[in-house]
Amino acid sequence: MQISQMKTYAQSKQITAVKFIESGCSPIVIELSYIKDEAMHRELLTRGAEVVTCKCLEQAYCICRDAGIHKAELVQIMTHDEASAGDTLAGQNNPMMLRF
C-alpha cells in the first residue's frame, strides 16, 4: 500500500490494524490491515516500488501520525537462531500495543 493510499484509507476508517514488524537486526517495516471491497487485506507500506523501512520507532510513529493513525502493535521477531527455528516463528514475542 502506498503512503498516499494509507492516508485515504485512514481518513475513511478502513484500516483495521497497523503492525510495526522488527525482525532481528533488520529495519522496521509497517504492515497495514484494511478492508477493501468487503474483504480483508494485508500489505506492507510502500513508497513507489520500495517497501518503507524505519530505523527506529519514532520514524514509524511520524509516518502513521501524519496519516491520522495513533496506535499500532509492535511485533519483534528474533531470528538469531534460524537454523533451529523450524516452520514456526518460535522467536516471536507477544505483540506490544503502542499508542502515540
Coordinates of C-alpha atoms in Angstrom, one line a residue:
M1 CA 0.0 0.0 0.0
Q2 CA 1.3 3.4 -0.9
I3 CA 1.6 6.1 1.7
S4 CA -1.0 8.3 -0.1
Q5 CA -3.4 5.3 0.0
M6 CA -2.7 4.8 3.7
K7 CA -3.8 8.4 4.4
T8 CA -7.0 8.0 2.3
Y9 CA -7.9 4.6 4.0
A10 CA -7.1 6.0 7.5
Q11 CA -9.4 9.0 6.9
S12 CA -12.2 6.7 5.8
K13 CA -11.7 4.4 8.8
Q14 CA -10.9 1.4 6.6
I15 CA -7.6 0.5 8.3
T16 CA -8.3 -2.1 10.9
A17 CA -4.8 -2.8 12.2
V18 CA -1.2 -1.5 12.0
K19 CA 1.8 -3.5 12.9
F20 CA 5.4 -2.4 13.2
I21 CA 7.4 -5.5 12.4
E22 CA 11.0 -5.7 13.6
S23 CA 12.9 -8.8 12.6
G24 CA 16.2 -9.3 14.3
C25 CA 18.7 -6.6 13.2
S26 CA 16.6 -5.6 10.2
P27 CA 14.9 -2.2 9.9
I28 CA 11.2 -1.9 11.0
V29 CA 8.5 -2.3 8.3
I30 CA 4.9 -1.3 8.6
E31 CA 2.1 -3.7 7.8
L32 CA -1.4 -2.5 7.3
S33 CA -4.6 -4.5 7.5
Y34 CA -7.6 -2.9 5.8
I35 CA -11.0 -3.5 4.3
K36 CA -11.5 -3.1 0.6
D37 CA -14.4 -4.4 -1.5
E38 CA -15.8 -6.1 1.7
A39 CA -12.6 -8.2 2.0
M40 CA -9.8 -8.0 4.5
H41 CA -6.3 -7.3 3.0
R42 CA -2.8 -7.0 4.5
E43 CA 0.1 -5.2 2.8
L44 CA 3.4 -3.6 3.7
L45 CA 3.6 0.1 3.4
T46 CA 5.5 1.2 0.2
R47 CA 6.9 4.3 -1.4
G48 CA 6.9 3.8 -5.2
A49 CA 8.1 0.2 -5.7
E50 CA 10.2 0.1 -2.4
V51 CA 9.0 -1.1 1.0
V52 CA 9.2 1.7 3.5
T53 CA 11.7 0.9 6.3
C54 CA 12.3 2.7 9.5
K55 CA 15.5 2.8 11.6
C56 CA 13.6 3.5 14.8
L57 CA 10.1 3.6 16.2
E58 CA 10.0 7.4 16.1
Q59 CA 10.2 7.3 12.3
A60 CA 7.3 4.8 12.1
Y61 CA 5.3 6.9 14.6
C62 CA 5.7 10.0 12.4
I63 CA 4.6 8.2 9.2
C64 CA 1.5 6.9 10.9
R65 CA 0.7 10.2 12.8
D66 CA 0.8 12.1 9.5
A67 CA -1.9 9.8 8.2
G68 CA -4.0 10.1 11.4
I69 CA -3.2 6.7 12.9
H70 CA -2.3 6.8 16.6
K71 CA -1.9 3.1 17.6
A72 CA -0.1 0.1 16.4
E73 CA 1.2 -3.3 17.5
L74 CA 5.0 -3.8 17.8
V75 CA 5.9 -7.3 16.7
Q76 CA 9.5 -8.3 17.4
I77 CA 10.9 -11.5 15.8
M78 CA 14.2 -12.9 17.0
T79 CA 16.0 -14.5 14.1
H80 CA 19.4 -15.2 15.5
D81 CA 18.8 -19.0 15.7
E82 CA 17.3 -19.5 12.3
A83 CA 18.9 -23.0 11.9
S84 CA 16.7 -24.5 14.6
A85 CA 13.6 -22.3 14.1
G86 CA 11.6 -24.8 12.1
D87 CA 8.4 -23.8 10.3
T88 CA 7.1 -21.5 13.0
L89 CA 8.2 -18.2 14.4
A90 CA 9.3 -19.6 17.7
G91 CA 11.3 -16.4 18.4
Q92 CA 8.3 -14.1 18.1
N93 CA 7.3 -12.4 21.3
N94 CA 3.8 -11.4 22.2
P95 CA 2.9 -8.2 20.3
M96 CA 3.0 -5.0 22.3
M97 CA 0.3 -2.3 21.9
L98 CA 1.6 1.2 21.2
R99 CA -0.2 4.5 21.4
F100 CA 1.4 7.6 20.1

